[in-house]
Structure formats: structure tokens, C-alpha cells
């Protein structure tokens, strides 16, 4: 079997790329190692940038998002037992974000792909991507109990940090930059209405906390915990009590979260990772296959979407003009945005979390930075512009 673009990975980036290519008249095949139920249920990101929403709408995947998604015009920062709201539209010329879970984005894109897109094979385990430096790279995989090959004009790896596509870029060619953080997140899903209509990011002497949501009746909440924490060591009551303590306000001492049944509990490690370049020959890397950010800045899913938006436009440009200019500049174009998002995520993470070894002096610096955001329009605008999404590159209308 042969296709123009072989896509390894049926998560949001691979499915969005397939949809964008289909709309541009470019054929593709998507290979996903997991079954459909797993892909549609795995819990990941929940915040969509303005540009991500715009592209989903243009791609035909915005109907349910517009009906069920929750637009947010800001976030609340809590620090020193005070609260300050950052108003996104006022600081960015009208830009905002949406709460719409990655699981729902994936469901929408799968439905579109199966209805009128190219082949999408679940339980297709890719073993290797070969021939990156040839004009016919090959994907070797197992599907329905048989070893199979897919030859491609191009291969795009959307198979995540542990996928095989990154191995198609030789070790002597790729460079890895990474940082691990000395803390993790204990995340829960709870059948409880959100306590606030926007996300709350809390800096506390007890550690970081985040109040988010998945719907009007489901809350998504996080606590900073030591690396290696066992979720079983945290009872539901202990989690709720600690969340209340970290979100506490002097101006409203009676403030409490709305408690409910905890339906999911997991510990998430925190790390930053970038692989350069994001292209080798006819193999491209996108999303977590190329970069990972700590979740504090809500950049992971949006960075992955930005990669495939840039790449889909490059393929369409090649189809229409015969020029490979945009394909050739893909890695440089994406990495400029990736490193800015890495820096923003690093800033949010190190400003809001308490390093186990940090001194009182360093805590004072964190509080000073948060106070700067609260009192300076320029500092607040920098945060808002990064949070709602930076330009995608030369093809972005805002440049």
C-alpha cells in the first residue's frame, strides 16, 4: 500500500493533520497503535487556544465545540492569599481560550475521518519508520495479526514521546534538550461543579494548585506533590482539604471548593523536552514526538496543533505550486514557536510552584513576579498573549 503522507499516531495532532490534508485534496493513512475506545477516553489537555479553535472550525470540527465548549476570557491568579484576574480580550485585542477536553476533540476528528477521510487504522502497531533520506520512506507495522508495510512520499510522526518515529532521525543528527522538575501534579476528576467560571492558578507556601473544569458539572483539579507520590496515599478528603488550604483568601475566609465524588486520580510528572530538528529527509516530527512542556501553561495540545497546521499548509503549498520552500522551513518555523512556548511554560511552572529546596528569598522573587503581573499592564499582556497563543509562523494572518 502507498500513500502521499503516512501519519503515525491517531491522537489529536495526527487526526487534525489527516483532516487538513483531506480538505486540501492530499491523501493520507493514519496508523494508531491503540483501539478506538482507548484513544477516545484517554484524559489529557483541556484548554484550546484561539488559533486551535479557529482551525478546528475551518476544518469542519467545530460544531460540537461551539455547542459544548466553554469560552474563557481570563484566568485568576491567587498568591499571598489574594486574587487577581487576568483579562485576556482586554490585553490581546479580543483573543480568548476554550475549555474543551482533548477527548472530545479526538472524538470529533475520528468521526469526521471515518465518515469521509482517508484510512484510519486502529490497533496498528508501528515497529519502524525506515528510509527517511530516500524518496519512498517505509512504515512497518502489524495490523489484524499481519506484518504490513506502507510506503509513503512523506511520513509524519505524531506518535508521542515514546513512539518509534523519532528513531528515524539518526542520533547523530538530532539533539535533545530537556529539564525535569522536582515535583509532580496529583490530578483528579470529580463530579462537582466548578467553583469559579475560569481557571484558578494558586501559588501557596504549601505548593501549587490549579482549579479547572471539563464541563459545568465536572471539575479537573491539581495539587503539587513530591515526585514519586503514590495517589493511593491521598484520600479524597485529604485532597479536598489541601485544595481548600492552597486556594485560601484573606478577603473571603469562608471560600471553599464544591466537593463531589472523585472519579479519577493520577500523578503526572513534570518535564520539558525538545528534539531538534523536527525533520529529517522526508520524515517530520510533530507534537509530543518533538517536544513536551509541563502542563502549567496549557501549551501541549496547542503546540501539537500548531505543528500540523504549519505542516498541512506546507503540503498544500507544495501540491499547488511544486515548491518545497515551506516543507524545507517547517522545522525552523515550528521551533521558533516551540521555544517561546517552552519558555512560557517554564515561567508559569517555576513562578507558581514551590521548589522543595528553594529559599525564602526565592519565594519572595516569585511573589514579586506575580505582583508585577497584577500591577503592570505590559506584564499582564505578555502573559495573556502567550496563554491565548502566539503566531503560528509566516503563514499566520497576524504576522
Coordinates of C-alpha atoms in Angstrom, one line a residue:
X1 CA 0.0 0.0 0.0
X2 CA 1.2 3.5 -0.8
X3 CA 0.1 7.0 0.3
X4 CA 1.3 10.5 0.0
X5 CA 1.5 11.1 3.7
X6 CA 1.8 8.3 6.2
X7 CA 0.7 9.5 9.7
X8 CA 1.9 7.6 12.7
X9 CA -0.4 8.2 15.7
X10 CA -4.1 8.8 15.9
X11 CA -4.2 11.3 18.6
X12 CA -5.3 14.9 18.1
X13 CA -2.3 16.1 16.1
X14 CA -2.4 13.1 13.7
X15 CA -6.1 13.3 13.3
X16 CA -6.1 17.0 12.7
X17 CA -3.3 16.7 10.1
X18 CA -5.3 14.0 8.3
X19 CA -8.4 16.2 8.3
X20 CA -6.5 19.3 7.0
X21 CA -4.8 17.2 4.3
X22 CA -8.1 15.7 3.2
X23 CA -9.6 19.2 2.9
X24 CA -6.6 20.1 0.7
X25 CA -7.1 17.1 -1.6
X26 CA -4.0 15.3 -0.3
X27 CA -4.3 11.6 0.6
X28 CA -3.0 10.1 3.8
X29 CA -3.2 7.0 6.0
X30 CA -3.3 7.2 9.8
X31 CA -1.9 4.3 11.9
X32 CA -2.8 4.2 15.6
X33 CA -1.5 1.5 17.9
X34 CA -4.4 1.6 20.4
X35 CA -8.0 0.8 19.9
X36 CA -10.6 3.4 19.3
X37 CA -12.2 3.2 22.8
X38 CA -8.8 3.9 24.4
X39 CA -8.0 6.8 22.1
X40 CA -11.3 8.4 22.8
X41 CA -11.1 8.0 26.6
X42 CA -7.5 9.0 27.5
X43 CA -7.5 12.1 29.6
X44 CA -5.1 14.8 28.5
X45 CA -5.4 18.6 27.9
X46 CA -8.5 20.7 28.1
X47 CA -7.6 24.2 27.0
X48 CA -7.7 25.3 23.4
X49 CA -6.0 28.4 22.1
X50 CA -7.9 30.8 19.8
X51 CA -5.9 29.6 16.7
X52 CA -6.6 26.0 17.5
X53 CA -10.3 26.7 17.8
X54 CA -10.3 28.7 14.6
X55 CA -8.6 25.9 12.6
X56 CA -10.9 23.2 14.1
X57 CA -13.9 25.3 13.0
X58 CA -12.5 25.8 9.5
X59 CA -11.7 22.1 9.2
X60 CA -15.4 21.2 9.9
X61 CA -14.7 20.0 13.5
X62 CA -16.2 22.9 15.4
X63 CA -19.9 22.2 15.6
X64 CA -19.9 20.3 19.0
X65 CA -17.1 22.5 20.2
X66 CA -19.2 25.6 19.7
X67 CA -22.2 23.9 21.3
X68 CA -20.5 22.4 24.3
X69 CA -17.1 24.2 24.7
X70 CA -16.7 26.8 27.4
X71 CA -15.1 30.0 26.2
X72 CA -12.9 31.7 28.9
X73 CA -11.9 35.3 28.8
X74 CA -9.2 35.1 31.5
X75 CA -7.7 33.3 34.5
X76 CA -7.4 34.1 38.1
X77 CA -4.0 34.2 39.9
X78 CA -4.0 33.6 43.6
X79 CA -0.9 34.4 45.6
X80 CA -0.2 35.8 49.1
X81 CA -3.8 34.8 49.9
X82 CA -5.0 37.4 47.4
X83 CA -6.7 37.1 44.0
X84 CA -6.1 38.9 40.7
X85 CA -7.9 38.3 37.4
X86 CA -6.0 38.5 34.0
X87 CA -8.4 39.7 31.3
X88 CA -7.4 38.1 28.0
X89 CA -9.6 40.0 25.5
X90 CA -8.7 43.4 27.0
X91 CA -5.0 42.6 26.8
X92 CA -4.8 40.8 23.4
X93 CA -7.3 42.6 21.2
X94 CA -10.1 40.1 21.8
X95 CA -8.4 36.7 21.9
X96 CA -9.6 34.1 24.4
X97 CA -9.3 30.3 25.1
X98 CA -11.8 27.5 25.3
X99 CA -12.3 24.6 27.8
X100 CA -13.0 21.6 25.6
X101 CA -11.3 18.3 26.6
X102 CA -8.8 16.6 24.3
X103 CA -11.0 13.5 24.4
X104 CA -13.8 15.5 22.8
X105 CA -11.6 16.9 20.1
X106 CA -10.4 13.4 19.3
X107 CA -14.0 12.0 19.1
X108 CA -15.0 14.8 16.7
X109 CA -11.9 14.2 14.4
X110 CA -12.3 10.4 14.4
X111 CA -16.0 10.8 13.4
X112 CA -15.0 13.1 10.5
X113 CA -12.2 10.8 9.4
X114 CA -14.3 7.7 9.4
X115 CA -17.1 9.5 7.6
X116 CA -15.3 10.9 4.7
X117 CA -11.5 10.9 5.3
X118 CA -8.7 8.6 4.3
X119 CA -7.9 5.3 6.0
X120 CA -7.7 5.3 9.8
X121 CA -6.4 2.0 11.3
X122 CA -6.7 1.3 15.0
X123 CA -4.6 -1.4 16.7
X124 CA -1.9 -0.9 14.0
X125 CA 1.3 -1.1 15.9
X126 CA 4.2 0.6 14.1
X127 CA 7.6 -1.1 14.6
X128 CA 9.8 1.1 12.5
X129 CA 10.0 4.0 10.1
X130 CA 12.8 3.5 7.6
X131 CA 14.3 5.4 4.7
X132 CA 14.0 8.9 5.9
X133 CA 16.6 10.0 3.4
X134 CA 15.0 8.3 0.4
X135 CA 12.1 9.4 -1.7
X136 CA 10.0 6.5 -0.5
X137 CA 10.1 6.1 3.3
X138 CA 8.5 2.9 4.6
X139 CA 6.4 2.4 7.7
X140 CA 6.5 -1.2 9.0
X141 CA 3.6 -2.2 11.3
X142 CA 1.3 -5.0 12.4
X143 CA -2.4 -4.9 11.8
X144 CA -5.0 -7.6 12.2
X145 CA -2.3 -10.1 13.0
X146 CA -0.3 -9.5 9.9
X147 CA 3.0 -7.7 9.3
X148 CA 2.5 -5.0 6.7
X149 CA 4.3 -2.1 5.1
X150 CA 3.1 1.3 4.0
X151 CA 5.3 3.2 1.5
X152 CA 4.9 7.0 1.6
X153 CA 6.1 10.1 -0.1
X154 CA 6.4 11.6 3.4
X155 CA 6.0 10.3 6.9
X156 CA 4.8 12.4 9.9
X157 CA 5.4 11.1 13.4
X158 CA 2.5 12.1 15.7
X159 CA 3.2 9.1 18.0
X160 CA 4.3 10.9 21.1
X161 CA 7.4 10.8 23.2
X162 CA 7.6 7.0 23.4
X163 CA 6.8 6.5 19.7
X164 CA 9.1 5.0 17.1
X165 CA 9.2 7.8 14.5
X166 CA 11.7 9.8 16.4
X167 CA 14.2 6.9 15.9
X168 CA 14.0 7.6 12.2
X169 CA 16.1 10.7 12.9
X170 CA 19.6 9.3 13.5
X171 CA 21.2 10.0 16.9
X172 CA 24.0 11.9 15.2
X173 CA 21.5 14.2 13.5
X174 CA 19.1 15.0 16.4
X175 CA 19.9 17.0 19.5
X176 CA 17.8 16.7 22.7
X177 CA 17.2 19.4 25.3
X178 CA 15.4 18.6 28.4
X179 CA 14.7 19.5 32.0
X180 CA 12.9 17.5 34.8
X181 CA 11.2 19.3 37.6
X182 CA 11.5 18.3 41.3
X183 CA 7.7 18.0 41.8
X184 CA 4.7 16.4 40.1
X185 CA 0.9 17.0 39.9
X186 CA -1.7 14.9 41.6
X187 CA -4.7 15.4 39.3
X188 CA -8.3 14.4 39.9
X189 CA -11.5 14.4 38.0
X190 CA -14.6 15.0 40.3
X191 CA -18.3 15.0 39.8
X192 CA -18.5 18.5 41.2
X193 CA -19.4 21.8 39.6
X194 CA -16.5 24.2 39.0
X195 CA -16.0 26.7 41.9
X196 CA -15.3 29.5 39.5
X197 CA -16.2 30.3 35.9
X198 CA -12.5 30.4 34.9
X199 CA -9.3 28.6 35.8
X200 CA -7.6 29.5 39.1
X201 CA -3.8 29.2 39.4
X202 CA -2.7 29.3 43.0
X203 CA 0.8 30.0 44.4
X204 CA 0.9 28.9 48.1
X205 CA 3.6 28.2 50.7
X206 CA 2.1 24.7 50.7
X207 CA 2.6 24.3 47.0
X208 CA 0.9 25.0 43.7
X209 CA -2.8 24.2 43.0
X210 CA -5.0 24.5 39.9
X211 CA -8.8 24.6 39.6
X212 CA -10.0 23.7 36.2
X213 CA -13.1 22.0 34.7
X214 CA -14.3 19.7 32.0
X215 CA -17.9 20.8 32.0
X216 CA -20.5 22.6 34.1
X217 CA -20.7 19.5 36.3
X218 CA -17.2 18.0 36.2
X219 CA -14.1 19.6 37.8
X220 CA -10.5 19.0 37.0
X221 CA -8.2 19.8 39.9
X222 CA -4.4 19.5 40.6
X223 CA -2.1 19.7 43.5
X224 CA 1.7 19.9 43.5
X225 CA 3.1 16.8 45.2
X226 CA 6.6 15.3 45.6
X227 CA 8.0 13.2 42.7
X228 CA 7.2 9.5 43.4
X229 CA 4.0 10.2 45.2
X230 CA 1.5 7.3 45.2
X231 CA -2.0 8.5 44.5
X232 CA -3.3 5.9 47.0
X233 CA -1.6 7.8 49.8
X234 CA -4.0 10.7 49.2
X235 CA -7.6 10.1 50.4
X236 CA -10.3 12.1 48.8
X237 CA -10.9 14.0 52.0
X238 CA -7.2 14.9 52.2
X239 CA -7.1 16.1 48.6
X240 CA -10.2 18.4 49.1
X241 CA -8.8 19.7 52.4
X242 CA -5.4 20.5 50.8
X243 CA -7.0 22.2 47.8
X244 CA -9.1 24.4 50.1
X245 CA -5.9 25.4 52.1
X246 CA -4.0 26.3 48.9
X247 CA -6.8 28.4 47.4
X248 CA -7.5 30.3 50.7
X249 CA -8.1 34.0 50.6
X250 CA -7.8 36.5 53.4
X251 CA -10.6 38.6 51.9
X252 CA -13.0 35.7 51.8
X253 CA -12.0 33.2 54.6
X254 CA -15.2 31.2 54.0
X255 CA -14.3 30.4 50.4
X256 CA -14.4 26.6 49.7
X257 CA -14.4 24.3 46.7
X258 CA -17.6 22.5 45.8
X259 CA -16.8 18.9 46.7
X260 CA -18.0 15.8 44.9
X261 CA -17.2 12.2 44.1
X262 CA -13.6 11.8 42.8
X263 CA -13.8 9.6 39.7
X264 CA -10.1 9.6 38.6
X265 CA -6.8 10.2 40.4
X266 CA -3.3 10.1 39.0
X267 CA 0.2 11.6 39.4
X268 CA 1.6 13.5 36.5
X269 CA 5.4 14.0 36.2
X270 CA 6.6 17.5 35.1
X271 CA 9.2 17.8 32.3
X272 CA 10.4 19.9 29.4
X273 CA 11.8 18.3 26.3
X274 CA 12.7 19.4 22.8
X275 CA 14.2 17.4 19.9
X276 CA 15.9 19.3 17.1
X277 CA 15.5 19.2 14.1
X278 CA 11.8 18.3 13.7
X279 CA 12.5 17.0 10.2
X280 CA 15.0 14.5 8.7
X281 CA 14.7 14.0 5.0
X282 CA 11.1 13.0 4.3
X283 CA 10.2 12.3 7.9
X284 CA 8.7 15.0 10.0
X285 CA 8.0 15.1 13.8
X286 CA 5.0 16.8 15.3
X287 CA 3.6 17.2 18.8
X288 CA 5.0 15.2 21.7
X289 CA 7.3 13.3 19.3
X290 CA 9.3 16.5 19.1
X291 CA 8.6 18.4 22.3
X292 CA 7.0 18.2 25.7
X293 CA 6.0 21.0 28.0
X294 CA 4.9 21.0 31.7
X295 CA 1.1 21.5 31.7
X296 CA 1.2 24.7 33.7
X297 CA 0.9 26.9 30.6
X298 CA -1.7 24.8 28.7
X299 CA 0.6 24.5 25.7
X300 CA 0.9 20.8 24.9
X301 CA -2.1 20.1 22.7
X302 CA -1.9 23.6 21.2
X303 CA 1.7 23.2 20.2
X304 CA 0.9 19.9 18.6
X305 CA -2.0 21.5 16.7
X306 CA 0.3 24.4 15.6
X307 CA 2.9 21.9 14.2
X308 CA 0.4 20.1 12.0
X309 CA -1.3 23.4 10.9
X310 CA 2.0 24.6 9.7
X311 CA 2.8 21.3 8.1
X312 CA -0.6 20.9 6.3
X313 CA -0.2 24.4 4.8
X314 CA 3.3 23.4 3.6
X315 CA 2.0 20.3 2.0
X316 CA -0.9 22.2 0.3
X317 CA 1.6 24.8 -0.9
X318 CA 3.8 22.0 -2.4
X319 CA 0.7 20.5 -4.1
X320 CA -0.4 23.8 -5.6
X321 CA 3.0 25.2 -6.6
X322 CA 5.5 22.4 -6.7
X323 CA 7.7 24.4 -4.3
X324 CA 9.1 22.7 -1.2
X325 CA 10.0 26.0 0.5
X326 CA 7.5 25.7 3.3
X327 CA 8.3 22.0 3.8
X328 CA 12.0 22.8 4.0
X329 CA 11.4 25.6 6.6
X330 CA 9.0 23.5 8.7
X331 CA 11.4 22.7 11.5
X332 CA 12.7 26.3 11.9
X333 CA 9.2 27.7 11.7
X334 CA 7.8 25.4 14.4
X335 CA 10.9 25.6 16.7
X336 CA 10.6 29.3 17.0
X337 CA 7.2 28.9 18.4
X338 CA 8.1 25.8 20.4
X339 CA 10.9 27.5 22.3
X340 CA 8.7 30.5 23.1
X341 CA 6.0 28.1 24.4
X342 CA 8.7 26.2 26.3
X343 CA 9.8 29.4 28.0
X344 CA 6.3 30.4 28.9
X345 CA 5.6 27.0 30.4
X346 CA 8.8 27.2 32.3
X347 CA 8.0 30.7 33.5
X348 CA 4.5 29.6 34.7
X349 CA 5.9 26.5 36.3
X350 CA 8.8 28.0 38.2
X351 CA 6.9 31.1 39.2
X352 CA 3.9 29.2 40.7
X353 CA 5.5 26.1 42.2
X354 CA 7.5 25.8 45.4
X355 CA 10.8 24.0 44.7
X356 CA 11.5 21.7 47.7
X357 CA 14.9 23.3 48.1
X358 CA 14.0 27.0 47.4
X359 CA 14.9 29.6 49.9
X360 CA 12.6 32.3 51.4
X361 CA 14.5 34.8 49.1
X362 CA 13.4 32.8 46.0
X363 CA 9.8 32.7 47.3
X364 CA 9.9 36.5 47.6
X365 CA 11.0 36.7 44.0
X366 CA 8.1 34.6 42.9
X367 CA 5.6 36.8 44.7
X368 CA 7.3 39.9 43.3
X369 CA 6.8 38.5 39.7
X370 CA 3.2 37.7 40.4
X371 CA 2.7 41.2 41.8
X372 CA 4.2 42.6 38.7
X373 CA 1.6 40.8 36.5
X374 CA -1.1 42.1 38.8
X375 CA 0.1 45.7 38.6
X376 CA 1.6 46.1 35.2
X377 CA -0.5 46.1 32.0
X378 CA 2.6 45.2 30.0
X379 CA 3.5 42.2 32.2
X380 CA -0.2 41.0 32.2
X381 CA -0.3 41.4 28.4
X382 CA 2.8 39.3 28.0
X383 CA 1.2 36.5 30.0
X384 CA -2.2 36.9 28.2
X385 CA -0.6 36.9 24.7
X386 CA 1.4 33.7 25.5
X387 CA -1.6 32.0 27.1
X388 CA -4.0 32.6 24.3
X389 CA -1.4 31.6 21.7
X390 CA 1.5 33.1 19.7
X391 CA 1.5 33.4 15.9
X392 CA 2.0 30.1 14.0
X393 CA 4.6 31.5 11.7
X394 CA 4.9 33.2 8.3
X395 CA 1.5 31.7 7.3
X396 CA -0.3 33.1 10.3
X397 CA -2.6 36.0 9.4
X398 CA -1.4 38.0 12.4
X399 CA 2.1 38.5 11.1

